Short mmCIF file of C-alpha atoms in Angstrom, two decimals:
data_model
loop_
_atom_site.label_atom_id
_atom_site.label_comp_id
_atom_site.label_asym_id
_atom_site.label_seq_id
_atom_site.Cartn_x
_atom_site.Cartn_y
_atom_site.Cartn_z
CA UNK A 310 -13.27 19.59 -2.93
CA UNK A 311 -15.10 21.01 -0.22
CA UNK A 312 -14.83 25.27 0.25
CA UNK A 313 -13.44 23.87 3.97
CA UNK A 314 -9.82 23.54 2.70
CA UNK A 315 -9.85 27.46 2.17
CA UNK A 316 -9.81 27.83 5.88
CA UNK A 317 -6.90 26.30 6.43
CA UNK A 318 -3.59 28.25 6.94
CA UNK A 319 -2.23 28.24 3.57
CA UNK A 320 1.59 27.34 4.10
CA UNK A 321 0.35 24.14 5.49
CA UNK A 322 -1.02 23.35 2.46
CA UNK A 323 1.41 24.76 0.05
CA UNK A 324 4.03 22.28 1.85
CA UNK A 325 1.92 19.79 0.75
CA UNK A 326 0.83 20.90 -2.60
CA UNK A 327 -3.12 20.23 -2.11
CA UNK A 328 -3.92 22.19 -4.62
CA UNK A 329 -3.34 18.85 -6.68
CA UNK A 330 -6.39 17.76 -5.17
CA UNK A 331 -8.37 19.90 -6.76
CA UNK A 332 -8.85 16.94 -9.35
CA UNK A 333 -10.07 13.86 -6.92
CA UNK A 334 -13.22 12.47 -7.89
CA UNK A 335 -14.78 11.63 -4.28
CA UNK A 336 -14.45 14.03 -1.61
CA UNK A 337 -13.12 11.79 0.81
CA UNK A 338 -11.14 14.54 2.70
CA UNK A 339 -13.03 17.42 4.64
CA UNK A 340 -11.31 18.51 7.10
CA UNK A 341 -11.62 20.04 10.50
CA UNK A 342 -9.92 23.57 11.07
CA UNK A 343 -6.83 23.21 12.54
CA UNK A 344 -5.96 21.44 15.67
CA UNK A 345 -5.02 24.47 17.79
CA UNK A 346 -7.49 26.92 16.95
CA UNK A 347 -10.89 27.56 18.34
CA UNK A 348 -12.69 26.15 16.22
CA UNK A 349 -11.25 22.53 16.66
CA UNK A 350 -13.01 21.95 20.24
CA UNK A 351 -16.52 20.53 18.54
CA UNK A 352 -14.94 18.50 15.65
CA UNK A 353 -13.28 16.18 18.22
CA UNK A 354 -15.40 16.39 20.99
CA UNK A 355 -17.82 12.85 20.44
CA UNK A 356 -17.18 9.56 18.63
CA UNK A 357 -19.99 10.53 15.70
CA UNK A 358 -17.71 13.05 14.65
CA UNK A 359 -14.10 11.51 14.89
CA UNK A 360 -15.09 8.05 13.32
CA UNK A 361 -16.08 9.22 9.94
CA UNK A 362 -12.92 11.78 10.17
CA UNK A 363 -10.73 8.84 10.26
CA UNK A 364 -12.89 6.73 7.71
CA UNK A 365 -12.02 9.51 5.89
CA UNK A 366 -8.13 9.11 5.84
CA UNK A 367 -8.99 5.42 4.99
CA UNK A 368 -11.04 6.86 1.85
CA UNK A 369 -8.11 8.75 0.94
CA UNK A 370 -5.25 5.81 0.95
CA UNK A 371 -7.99 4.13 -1.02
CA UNK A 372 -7.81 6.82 -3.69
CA UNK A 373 -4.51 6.87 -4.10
CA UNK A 374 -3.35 3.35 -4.34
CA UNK A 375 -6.73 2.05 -7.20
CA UNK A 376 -7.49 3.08 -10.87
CA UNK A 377 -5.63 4.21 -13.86
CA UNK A 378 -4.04 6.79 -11.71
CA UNK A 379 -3.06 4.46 -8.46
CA UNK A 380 -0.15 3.05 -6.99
CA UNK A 381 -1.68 -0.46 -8.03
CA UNK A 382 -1.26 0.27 -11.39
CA UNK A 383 1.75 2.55 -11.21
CA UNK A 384 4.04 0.94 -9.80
CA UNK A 385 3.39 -2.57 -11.37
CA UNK A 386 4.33 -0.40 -14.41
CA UNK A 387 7.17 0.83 -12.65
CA UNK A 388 8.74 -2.49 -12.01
CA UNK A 389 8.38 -5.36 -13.77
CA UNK A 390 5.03 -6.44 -13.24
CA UNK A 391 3.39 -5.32 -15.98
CA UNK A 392 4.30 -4.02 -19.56
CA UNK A 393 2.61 -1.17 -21.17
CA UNK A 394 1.19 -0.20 -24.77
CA UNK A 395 0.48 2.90 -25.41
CA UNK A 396 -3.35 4.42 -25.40
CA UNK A 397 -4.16 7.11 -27.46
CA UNK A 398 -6.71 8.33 -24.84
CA UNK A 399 -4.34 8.46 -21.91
CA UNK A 400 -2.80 12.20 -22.74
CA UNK A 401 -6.48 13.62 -22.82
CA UNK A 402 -6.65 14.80 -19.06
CA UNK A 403 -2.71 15.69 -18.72
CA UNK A 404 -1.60 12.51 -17.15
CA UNK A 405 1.33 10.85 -18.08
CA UNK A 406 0.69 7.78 -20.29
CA UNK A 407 1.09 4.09 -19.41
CA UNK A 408 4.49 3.85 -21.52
CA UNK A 409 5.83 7.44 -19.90
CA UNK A 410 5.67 5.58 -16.60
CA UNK A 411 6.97 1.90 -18.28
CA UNK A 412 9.95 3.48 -19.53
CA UNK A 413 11.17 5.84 -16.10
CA UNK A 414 10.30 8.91 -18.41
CA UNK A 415 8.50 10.58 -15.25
CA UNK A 416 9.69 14.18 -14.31
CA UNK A 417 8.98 16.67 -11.96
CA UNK A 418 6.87 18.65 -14.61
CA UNK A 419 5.23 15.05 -15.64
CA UNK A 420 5.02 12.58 -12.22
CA UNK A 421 2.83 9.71 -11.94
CA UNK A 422 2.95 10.50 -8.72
CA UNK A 423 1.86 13.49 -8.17
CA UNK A 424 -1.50 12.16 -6.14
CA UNK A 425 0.56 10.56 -4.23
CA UNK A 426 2.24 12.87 -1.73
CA UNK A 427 -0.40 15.58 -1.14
CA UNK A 428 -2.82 12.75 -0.32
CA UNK A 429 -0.52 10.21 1.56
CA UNK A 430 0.10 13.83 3.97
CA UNK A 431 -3.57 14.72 3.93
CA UNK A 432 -3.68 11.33 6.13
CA UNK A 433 -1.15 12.34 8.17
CA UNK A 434 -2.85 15.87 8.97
CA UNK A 435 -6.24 14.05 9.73
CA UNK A 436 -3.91 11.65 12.09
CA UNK A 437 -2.54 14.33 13.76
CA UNK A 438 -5.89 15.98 14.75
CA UNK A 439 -6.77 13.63 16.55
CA UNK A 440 -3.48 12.53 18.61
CA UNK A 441 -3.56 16.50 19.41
CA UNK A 442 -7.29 16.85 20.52
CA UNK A 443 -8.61 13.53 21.54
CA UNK A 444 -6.94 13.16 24.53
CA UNK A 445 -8.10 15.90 25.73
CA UNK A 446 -11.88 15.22 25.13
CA UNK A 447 -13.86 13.85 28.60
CA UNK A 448 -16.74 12.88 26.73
CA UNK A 449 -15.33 9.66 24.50
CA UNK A 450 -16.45 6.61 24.75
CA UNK A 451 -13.62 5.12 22.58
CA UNK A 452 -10.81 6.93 22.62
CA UNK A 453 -8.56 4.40 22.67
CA UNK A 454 -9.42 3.04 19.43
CA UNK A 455 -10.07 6.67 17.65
CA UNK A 456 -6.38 7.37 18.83
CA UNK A 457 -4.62 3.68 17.99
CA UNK A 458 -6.24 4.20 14.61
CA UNK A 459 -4.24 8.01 13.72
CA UNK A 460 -1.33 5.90 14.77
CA UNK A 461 -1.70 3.07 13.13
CA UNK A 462 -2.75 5.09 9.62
CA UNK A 463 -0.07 7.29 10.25
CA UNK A 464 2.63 4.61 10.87
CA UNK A 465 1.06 3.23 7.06
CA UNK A 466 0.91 6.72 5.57
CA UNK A 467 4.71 7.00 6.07
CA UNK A 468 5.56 3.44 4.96
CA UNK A 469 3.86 4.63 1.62
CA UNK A 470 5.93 7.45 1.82
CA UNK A 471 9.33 6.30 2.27
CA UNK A 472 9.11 3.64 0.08
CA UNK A 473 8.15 6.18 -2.83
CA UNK A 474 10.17 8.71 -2.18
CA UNK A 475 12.69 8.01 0.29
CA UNK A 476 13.79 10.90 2.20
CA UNK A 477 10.41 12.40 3.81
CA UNK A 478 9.42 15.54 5.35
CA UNK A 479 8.33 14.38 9.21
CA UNK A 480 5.31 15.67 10.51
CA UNK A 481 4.15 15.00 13.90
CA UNK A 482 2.01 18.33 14.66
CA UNK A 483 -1.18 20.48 12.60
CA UNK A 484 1.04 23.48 13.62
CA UNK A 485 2.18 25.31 10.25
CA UNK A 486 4.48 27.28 11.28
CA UNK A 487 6.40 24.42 12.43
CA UNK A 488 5.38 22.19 9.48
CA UNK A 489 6.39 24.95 6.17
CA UNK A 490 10.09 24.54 7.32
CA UNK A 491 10.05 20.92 7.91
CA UNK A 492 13.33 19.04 5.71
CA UNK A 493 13.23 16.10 3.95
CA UNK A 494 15.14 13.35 6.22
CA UNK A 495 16.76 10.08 5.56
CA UNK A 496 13.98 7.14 5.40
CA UNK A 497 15.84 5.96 9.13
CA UNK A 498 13.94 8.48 10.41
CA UNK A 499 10.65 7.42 9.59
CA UNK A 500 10.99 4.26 10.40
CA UNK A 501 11.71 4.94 13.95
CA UNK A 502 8.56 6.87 13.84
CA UNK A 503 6.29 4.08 12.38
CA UNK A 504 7.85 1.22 14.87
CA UNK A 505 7.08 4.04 17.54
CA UNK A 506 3.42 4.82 16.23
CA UNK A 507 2.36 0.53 15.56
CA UNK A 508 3.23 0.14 19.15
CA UNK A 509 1.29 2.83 20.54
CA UNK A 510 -1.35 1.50 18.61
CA UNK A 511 -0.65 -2.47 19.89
CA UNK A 512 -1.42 -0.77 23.10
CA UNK A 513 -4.79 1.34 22.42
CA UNK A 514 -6.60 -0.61 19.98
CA UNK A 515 -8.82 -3.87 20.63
CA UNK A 516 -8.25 -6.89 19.26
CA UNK A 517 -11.97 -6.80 17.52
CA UNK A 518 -12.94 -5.38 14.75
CA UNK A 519 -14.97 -1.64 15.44
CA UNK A 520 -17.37 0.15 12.96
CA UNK A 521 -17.54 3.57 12.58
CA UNK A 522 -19.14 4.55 15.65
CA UNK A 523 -16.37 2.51 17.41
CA UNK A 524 -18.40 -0.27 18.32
CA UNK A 525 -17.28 -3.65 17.76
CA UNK A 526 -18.28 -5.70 15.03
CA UNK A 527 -17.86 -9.77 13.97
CA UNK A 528 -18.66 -9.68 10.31
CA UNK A 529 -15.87 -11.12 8.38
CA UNK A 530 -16.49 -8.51 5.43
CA UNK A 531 -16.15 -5.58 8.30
CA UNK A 532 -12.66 -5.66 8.05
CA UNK A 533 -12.59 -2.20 7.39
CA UNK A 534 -10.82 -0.12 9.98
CA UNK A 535 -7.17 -1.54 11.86
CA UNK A 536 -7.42 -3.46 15.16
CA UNK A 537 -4.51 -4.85 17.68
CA UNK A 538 -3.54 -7.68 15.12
CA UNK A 539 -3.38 -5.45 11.76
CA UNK A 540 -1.40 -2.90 13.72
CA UNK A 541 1.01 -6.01 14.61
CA UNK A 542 0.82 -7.54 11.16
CA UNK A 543 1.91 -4.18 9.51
CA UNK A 544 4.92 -3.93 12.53
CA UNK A 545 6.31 -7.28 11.03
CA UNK A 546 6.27 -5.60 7.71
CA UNK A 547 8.37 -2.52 8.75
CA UNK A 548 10.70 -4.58 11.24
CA UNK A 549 11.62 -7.19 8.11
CA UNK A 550 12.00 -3.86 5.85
CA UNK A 551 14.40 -2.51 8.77
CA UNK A 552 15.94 -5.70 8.84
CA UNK A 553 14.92 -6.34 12.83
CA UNK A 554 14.35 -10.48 12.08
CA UNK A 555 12.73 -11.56 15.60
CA UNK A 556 10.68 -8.15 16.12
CA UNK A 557 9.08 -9.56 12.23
CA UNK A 558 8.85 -12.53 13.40
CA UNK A 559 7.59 -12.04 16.52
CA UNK A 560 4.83 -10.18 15.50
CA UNK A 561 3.94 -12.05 12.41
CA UNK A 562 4.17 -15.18 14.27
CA UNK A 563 1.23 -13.45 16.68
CA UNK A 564 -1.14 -12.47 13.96
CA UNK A 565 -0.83 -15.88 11.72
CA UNK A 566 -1.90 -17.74 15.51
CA UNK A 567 -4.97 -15.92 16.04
CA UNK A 568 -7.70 -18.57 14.85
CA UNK A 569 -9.75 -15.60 13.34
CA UNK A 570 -7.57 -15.33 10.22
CA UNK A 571 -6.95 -18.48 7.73
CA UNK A 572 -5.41 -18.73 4.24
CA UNK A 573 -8.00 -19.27 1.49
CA UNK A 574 -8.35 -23.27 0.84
CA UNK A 575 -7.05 -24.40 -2.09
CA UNK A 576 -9.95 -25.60 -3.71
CA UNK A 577 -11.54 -22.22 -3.67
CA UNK A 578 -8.18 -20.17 -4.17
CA UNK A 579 -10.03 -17.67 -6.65
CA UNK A 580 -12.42 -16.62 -3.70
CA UNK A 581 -9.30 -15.32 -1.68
CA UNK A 582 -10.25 -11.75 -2.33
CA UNK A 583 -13.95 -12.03 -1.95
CA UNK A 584 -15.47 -9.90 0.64
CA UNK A 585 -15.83 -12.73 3.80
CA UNK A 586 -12.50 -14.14 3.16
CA UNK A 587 -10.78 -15.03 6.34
CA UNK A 588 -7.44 -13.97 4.77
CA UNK A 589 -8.36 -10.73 5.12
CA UNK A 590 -6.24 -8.65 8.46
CA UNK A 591 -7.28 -5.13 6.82
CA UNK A 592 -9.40 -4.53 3.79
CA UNK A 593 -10.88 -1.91 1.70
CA UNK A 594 -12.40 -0.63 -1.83
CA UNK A 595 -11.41 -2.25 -4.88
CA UNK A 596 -14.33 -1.02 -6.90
CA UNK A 597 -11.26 0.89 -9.53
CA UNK A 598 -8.90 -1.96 -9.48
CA UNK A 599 -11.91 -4.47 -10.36
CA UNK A 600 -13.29 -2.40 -13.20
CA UNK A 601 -9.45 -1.63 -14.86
CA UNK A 602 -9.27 -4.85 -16.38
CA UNK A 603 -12.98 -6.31 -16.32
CA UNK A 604 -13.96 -8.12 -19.53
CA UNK A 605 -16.41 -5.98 -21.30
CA UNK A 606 -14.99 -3.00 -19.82
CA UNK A 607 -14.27 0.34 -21.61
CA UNK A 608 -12.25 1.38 -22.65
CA UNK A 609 -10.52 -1.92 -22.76
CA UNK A 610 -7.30 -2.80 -21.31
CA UNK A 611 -4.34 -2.10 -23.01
CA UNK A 612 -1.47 -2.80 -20.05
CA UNK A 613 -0.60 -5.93 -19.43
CA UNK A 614 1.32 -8.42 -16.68
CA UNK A 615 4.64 -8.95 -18.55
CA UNK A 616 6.29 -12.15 -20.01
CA UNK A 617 8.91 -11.85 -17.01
CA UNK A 618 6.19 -12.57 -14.33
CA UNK A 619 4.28 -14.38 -16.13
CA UNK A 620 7.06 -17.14 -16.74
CA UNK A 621 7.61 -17.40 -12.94
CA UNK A 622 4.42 -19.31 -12.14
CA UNK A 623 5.46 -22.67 -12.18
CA UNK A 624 3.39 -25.11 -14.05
CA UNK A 625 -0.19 -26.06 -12.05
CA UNK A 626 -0.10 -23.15 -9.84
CA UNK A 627 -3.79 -22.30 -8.86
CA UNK A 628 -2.80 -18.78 -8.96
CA UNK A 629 -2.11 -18.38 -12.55
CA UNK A 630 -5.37 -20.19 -13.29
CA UNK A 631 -7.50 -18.03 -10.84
CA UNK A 632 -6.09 -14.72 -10.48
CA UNK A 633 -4.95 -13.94 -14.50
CA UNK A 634 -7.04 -13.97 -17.03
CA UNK A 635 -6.60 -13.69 -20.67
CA UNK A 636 -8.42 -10.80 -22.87
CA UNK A 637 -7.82 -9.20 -26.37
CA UNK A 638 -6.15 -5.69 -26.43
CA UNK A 639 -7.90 -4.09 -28.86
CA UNK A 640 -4.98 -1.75 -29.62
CA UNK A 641 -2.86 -4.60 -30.78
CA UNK A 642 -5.38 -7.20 -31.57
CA UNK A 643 -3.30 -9.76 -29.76
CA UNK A 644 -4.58 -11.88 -26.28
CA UNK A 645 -2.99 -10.11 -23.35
CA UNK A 646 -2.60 -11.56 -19.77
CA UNK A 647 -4.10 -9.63 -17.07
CA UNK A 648 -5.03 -9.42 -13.10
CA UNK A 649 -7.64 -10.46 -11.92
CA UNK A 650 -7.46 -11.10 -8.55
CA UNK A 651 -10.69 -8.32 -8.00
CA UNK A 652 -13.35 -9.09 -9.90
CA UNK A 653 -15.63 -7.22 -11.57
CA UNK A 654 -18.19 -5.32 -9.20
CA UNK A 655 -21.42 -4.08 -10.58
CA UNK A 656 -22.55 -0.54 -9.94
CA UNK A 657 -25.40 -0.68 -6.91
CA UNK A 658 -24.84 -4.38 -6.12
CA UNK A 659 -23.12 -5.66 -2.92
CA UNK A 660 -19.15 -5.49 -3.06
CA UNK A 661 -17.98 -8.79 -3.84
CA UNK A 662 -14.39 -8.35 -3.52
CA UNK A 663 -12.36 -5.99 -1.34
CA UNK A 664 -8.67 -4.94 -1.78
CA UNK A 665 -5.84 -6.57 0.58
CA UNK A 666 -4.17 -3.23 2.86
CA UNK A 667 -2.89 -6.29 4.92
CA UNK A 668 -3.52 -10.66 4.31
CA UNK A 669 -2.65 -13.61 6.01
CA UNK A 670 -0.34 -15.14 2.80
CA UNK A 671 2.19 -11.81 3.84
CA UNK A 672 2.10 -12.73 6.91
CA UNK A 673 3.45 -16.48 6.18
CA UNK A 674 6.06 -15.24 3.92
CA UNK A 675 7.20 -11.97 6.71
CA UNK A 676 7.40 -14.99 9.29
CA UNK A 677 9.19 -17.26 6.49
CA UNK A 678 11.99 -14.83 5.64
CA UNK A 679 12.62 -13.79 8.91
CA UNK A 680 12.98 -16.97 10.13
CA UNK A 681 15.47 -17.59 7.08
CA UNK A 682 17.46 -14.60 7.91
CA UNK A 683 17.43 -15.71 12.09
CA UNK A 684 19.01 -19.24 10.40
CA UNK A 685 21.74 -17.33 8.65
CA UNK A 686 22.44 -15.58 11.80
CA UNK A 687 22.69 -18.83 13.38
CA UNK A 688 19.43 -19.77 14.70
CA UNK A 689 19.74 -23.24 13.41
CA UNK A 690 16.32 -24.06 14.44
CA UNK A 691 14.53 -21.21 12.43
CA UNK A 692 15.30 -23.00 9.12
CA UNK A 693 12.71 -25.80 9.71
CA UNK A 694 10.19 -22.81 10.14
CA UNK A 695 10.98 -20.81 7.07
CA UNK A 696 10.67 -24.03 5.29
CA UNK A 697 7.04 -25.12 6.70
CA UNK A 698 5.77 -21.46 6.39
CA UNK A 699 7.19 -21.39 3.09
CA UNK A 700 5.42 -24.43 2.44
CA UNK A 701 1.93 -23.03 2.88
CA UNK A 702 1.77 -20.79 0.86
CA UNK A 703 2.92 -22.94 -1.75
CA UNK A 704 0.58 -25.74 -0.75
CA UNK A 705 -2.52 -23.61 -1.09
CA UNK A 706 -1.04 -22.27 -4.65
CA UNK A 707 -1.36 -26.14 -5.39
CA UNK A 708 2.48 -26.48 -5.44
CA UNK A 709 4.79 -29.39 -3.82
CA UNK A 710 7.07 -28.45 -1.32
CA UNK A 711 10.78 -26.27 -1.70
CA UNK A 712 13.71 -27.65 -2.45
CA UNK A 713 15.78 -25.01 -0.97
CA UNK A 714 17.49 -26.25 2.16
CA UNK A 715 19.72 -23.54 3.38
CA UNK A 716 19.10 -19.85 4.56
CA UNK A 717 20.35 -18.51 1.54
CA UNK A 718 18.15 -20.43 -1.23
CA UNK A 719 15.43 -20.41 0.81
CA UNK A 720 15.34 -16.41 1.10
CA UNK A 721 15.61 -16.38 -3.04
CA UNK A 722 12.70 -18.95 -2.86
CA UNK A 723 10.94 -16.63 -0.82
CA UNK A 724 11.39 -13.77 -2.66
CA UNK A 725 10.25 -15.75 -5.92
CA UNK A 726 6.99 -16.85 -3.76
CA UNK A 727 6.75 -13.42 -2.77
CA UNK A 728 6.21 -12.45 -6.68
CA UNK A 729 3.80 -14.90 -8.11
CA UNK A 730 1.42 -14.22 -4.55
CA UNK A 731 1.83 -10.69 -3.94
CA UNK A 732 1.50 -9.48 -7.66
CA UNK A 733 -0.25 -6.02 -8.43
CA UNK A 734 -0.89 -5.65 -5.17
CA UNK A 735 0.19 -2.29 -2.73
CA UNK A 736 3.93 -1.76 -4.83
CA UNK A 737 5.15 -5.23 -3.02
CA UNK A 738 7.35 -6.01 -6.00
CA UNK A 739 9.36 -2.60 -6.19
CA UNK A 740 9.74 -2.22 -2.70
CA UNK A 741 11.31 -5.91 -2.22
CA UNK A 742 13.60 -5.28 -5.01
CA UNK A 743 15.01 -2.37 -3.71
CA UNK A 744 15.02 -3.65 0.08
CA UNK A 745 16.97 -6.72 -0.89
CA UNK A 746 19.18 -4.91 -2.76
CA UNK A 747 18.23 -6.32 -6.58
CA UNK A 748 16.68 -3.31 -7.86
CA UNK A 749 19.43 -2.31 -10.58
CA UNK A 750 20.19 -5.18 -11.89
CA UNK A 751 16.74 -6.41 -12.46
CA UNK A 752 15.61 -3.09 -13.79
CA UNK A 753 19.03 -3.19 -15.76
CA UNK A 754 17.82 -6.79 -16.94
CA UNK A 755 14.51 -5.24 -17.99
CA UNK A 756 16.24 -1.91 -20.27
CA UNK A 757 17.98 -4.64 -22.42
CA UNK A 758 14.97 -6.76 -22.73
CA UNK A 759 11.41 -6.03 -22.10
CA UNK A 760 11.88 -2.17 -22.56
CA UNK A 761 13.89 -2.32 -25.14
CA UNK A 762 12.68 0.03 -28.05
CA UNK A 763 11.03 2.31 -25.41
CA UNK A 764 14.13 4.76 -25.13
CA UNK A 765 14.05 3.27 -21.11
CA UNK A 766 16.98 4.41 -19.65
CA UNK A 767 17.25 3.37 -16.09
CA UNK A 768 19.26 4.82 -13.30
CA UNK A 769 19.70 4.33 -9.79
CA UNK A 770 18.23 7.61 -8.18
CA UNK A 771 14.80 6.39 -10.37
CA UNK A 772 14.45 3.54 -7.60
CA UNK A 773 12.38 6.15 -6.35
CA UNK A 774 9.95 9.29 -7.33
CA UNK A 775 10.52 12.73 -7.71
CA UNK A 776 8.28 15.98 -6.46
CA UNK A 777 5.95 17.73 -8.18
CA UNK A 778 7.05 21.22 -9.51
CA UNK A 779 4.59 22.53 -7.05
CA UNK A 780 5.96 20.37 -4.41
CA UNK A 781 9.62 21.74 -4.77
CA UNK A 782 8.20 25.04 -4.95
CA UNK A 783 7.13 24.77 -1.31
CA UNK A 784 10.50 24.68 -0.25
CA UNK A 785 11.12 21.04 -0.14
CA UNK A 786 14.46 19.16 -1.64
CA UNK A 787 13.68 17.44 -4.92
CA UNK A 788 14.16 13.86 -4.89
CA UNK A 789 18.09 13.66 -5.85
CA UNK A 790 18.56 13.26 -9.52
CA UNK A 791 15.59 14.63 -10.83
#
């Protein structure tokens, strides 16, 4: 990392434990000095400067959700996504190996996720920077977007959060001394702040698409940076995980009208991820996520999807055919099943695929399932919508239509939908489980089957992960019961 971080004021960073990053590959994260010193004035003072700041805190979330070490990977470990074997080269740089994190045997000494917190608050420090200082720079040209877009990644930054580690430390200022005594707080908390943050950002950002100099662009593959509709389409996601039915609704409802976005046809299903898909809300690098399981690739892949997900495709779904494929593990000689919804992407050639931060088929099931929870509530009329939307997504997958026909089936059906198209993709699986409340037992289900042999013991407080050593250090509350 850049010799910039050594300016900083060093309880800041010891909150956060940055010293983790001392192991990231790209520098994504050079910082300005801190928002109320001197030296700040210049960094946010024209739109050259502040775009690639922000691009920045995109790089960043990129990091930490592909490759061996992402939240991709991780958590589709984690839950029951995927089933691990162990590699013999995985203890080589300290990490904790593929069947550590398959069987809950993560610690504060030995977390997966140690990347994870440091980096997800780096975001939030670059965010902050600029809600302090840009509105205070005469000279902008877009300061409306440069400010909806720290909301915005902020608002995302602490859904990441939350859903990780539940109780959060909230930071809304660059001041240190404020920030080194900061407590953890319930996950309420933060939600208040992200609804609070994605409508500030409804109301500064544009409904096009900007480039880094803020000016607006109409490629399809541009995708790159939030406008007005991703900022709406990641409120429906928090409202349906704060169980607020017509805000998710609402807002999903908004984004799945706009003519601009379109599921992927069904007769080219297995280009849903490519570059100039219309599915696309918000998009970014999937360069590490296409090379983990390319064919040819070394080393090769050892983890797989597990027998659990892979028996709830139903028979002639287009997505089993186009996003898995089937490879040898060369550990165990046997085929394995694996994702491949990102294909492989060669070194210096064009991108081909890009990974999904936000996609229209979410959308369709957010708008489906809060619809079905409006019908339970009474709405009579929401059930035909659930249904339909419901329906799409299944229709595209090359599937005939539901057969559940009240709120209650249709929210399981949902949920089932929700597996088989969201899979490996942003921790969706984990974090529905625990929202709907299915978490133990399924993870229960998993210690007497699937992980049985591993020495998996799981618990409830494991629903989510604990600090780093270096983290707790810092003064922070360890996750309880770790």
């Amino acid at each position: 990392m850049k010799k910039i971080f050594t300016s900083l004021k060093p309880g800041f960073w010891l909150l956060l434990g940055l010293g983790l990053l001392a192991s990231c590959k790209k520098d994504y994260l050079t910082l300005p000095k801190p928002a109320n010193s001197v030296e700040a004035e210049g960094a946010y003072a024209n739109d050259d400067a502040i775009g690639p700041l922000l691009t920045g805190a995109y790089g960043a979330l990129k990091q930490s959700q592909t490759g061996t070490k992402g939240s991709n990977l991780l958590l589709a470990l984690y839950a029951d996504e995927m089933v691990a074997v162990e590699d013999p080269f995985a203890a080589l740089d300290g990490e904790p190996s593929s069947v550590a994190v398959y069987s809950w045997k993560i610690t504060p000494v030995n977390t997966a996720g140690k990347y994870f917190w440091p980096r997800l608050y780096n975001i939030i420090y670059i965010c902050n920077g600029v809600l302090e200082n840009v509105p205070n720079q005469s000279k902008l040209l877009y300061k409306n977007q440069w400010l909806g877009e720290a909301y915005f990644m902020r608002a995302l930054a602490y859904y990441y959060l939350v859903n990780m580690y539940g109780n959060v430390a909230i930071i809304t200022s660059t001041n240190y001394k404020e920030n080194i005594i900061v407590p953890r707080v319930a996950p309420a908390q933060a939600y208040s702040l992200m609804q609070a943050d994605l409508k500030q950002a409804i109301s500064l950002l544009s409904p096009d698409y900007k480039d880094v100099s803020g000016k607006t662009t109409t490629a399809t593959n541009a995708r790159t940076r939030p406008n007005q509709l991703a900022a709406k389409a990641l409120l429906a996601r928090v409202s349906l995980f704060t169980g607020q039915w017509q805000q998710a609704w609402d807002n999903a409802d908004q984004v799945i009208k706009d003519t601009r976005y379109a599921l992927q046809p069904r007769a080219s299903i297995g280009n849903t991820f490519l570059a100039t898909s219309r599915e696309f809300i918000l998009e970014g690098d999937c360069d590490e996520d296409a090379r983990l399981f390319e064919a040819g690739g070394f080393p090769p892949p050892s983890n797989s999807l597990s027998s659990s997900l892979m028996s709830s495709f139903e028979p002639n779904d287009l997505r089993l055919k186009n996003w898995v494929r089937m490879d040898l593990n060369f550990l165990t000689g046997m085929m394995i099943n694996l994702p491949s919804k990102y294909k492989s992407t060669i070194i210096g050639q064009p991108k081909l695929d890009r990974l999904p931060l936000l996609r229209l088929a979410e959308q369709y099931l957010i708008r489906a399932e809060a619809a079905a929870q409006l019908a339970k509530l009474g709405d009579a009329g929401k059930l035909a919508s659930a249904i339909t939307d419901l329906n799409a997504i299944r229709s595209r997958a090359g599937l005939g239509v539901t057969t559940a026909a009240t709120p209650d089936a249709l929210l399981d059906a949902i949920l089932k939908e929700r597996r088989t198209e969201l899979f490996f993709e942003d921790g969706h699986r984990l974090f529905d489980l625990r929202r709907t409340g299915k978490l133990d037992a399924v993870m229960q289900q998993e210690m007497q089957t699937s992980r049985l042999g591993t020495g998996a013991k799981w618990e409830s407080y494991k629903q989510y992960l604990p600090l780093t050593v270096n983290d707790n250090r810092a003064g922070l509350a360890q996750t309880p019961g770790y």
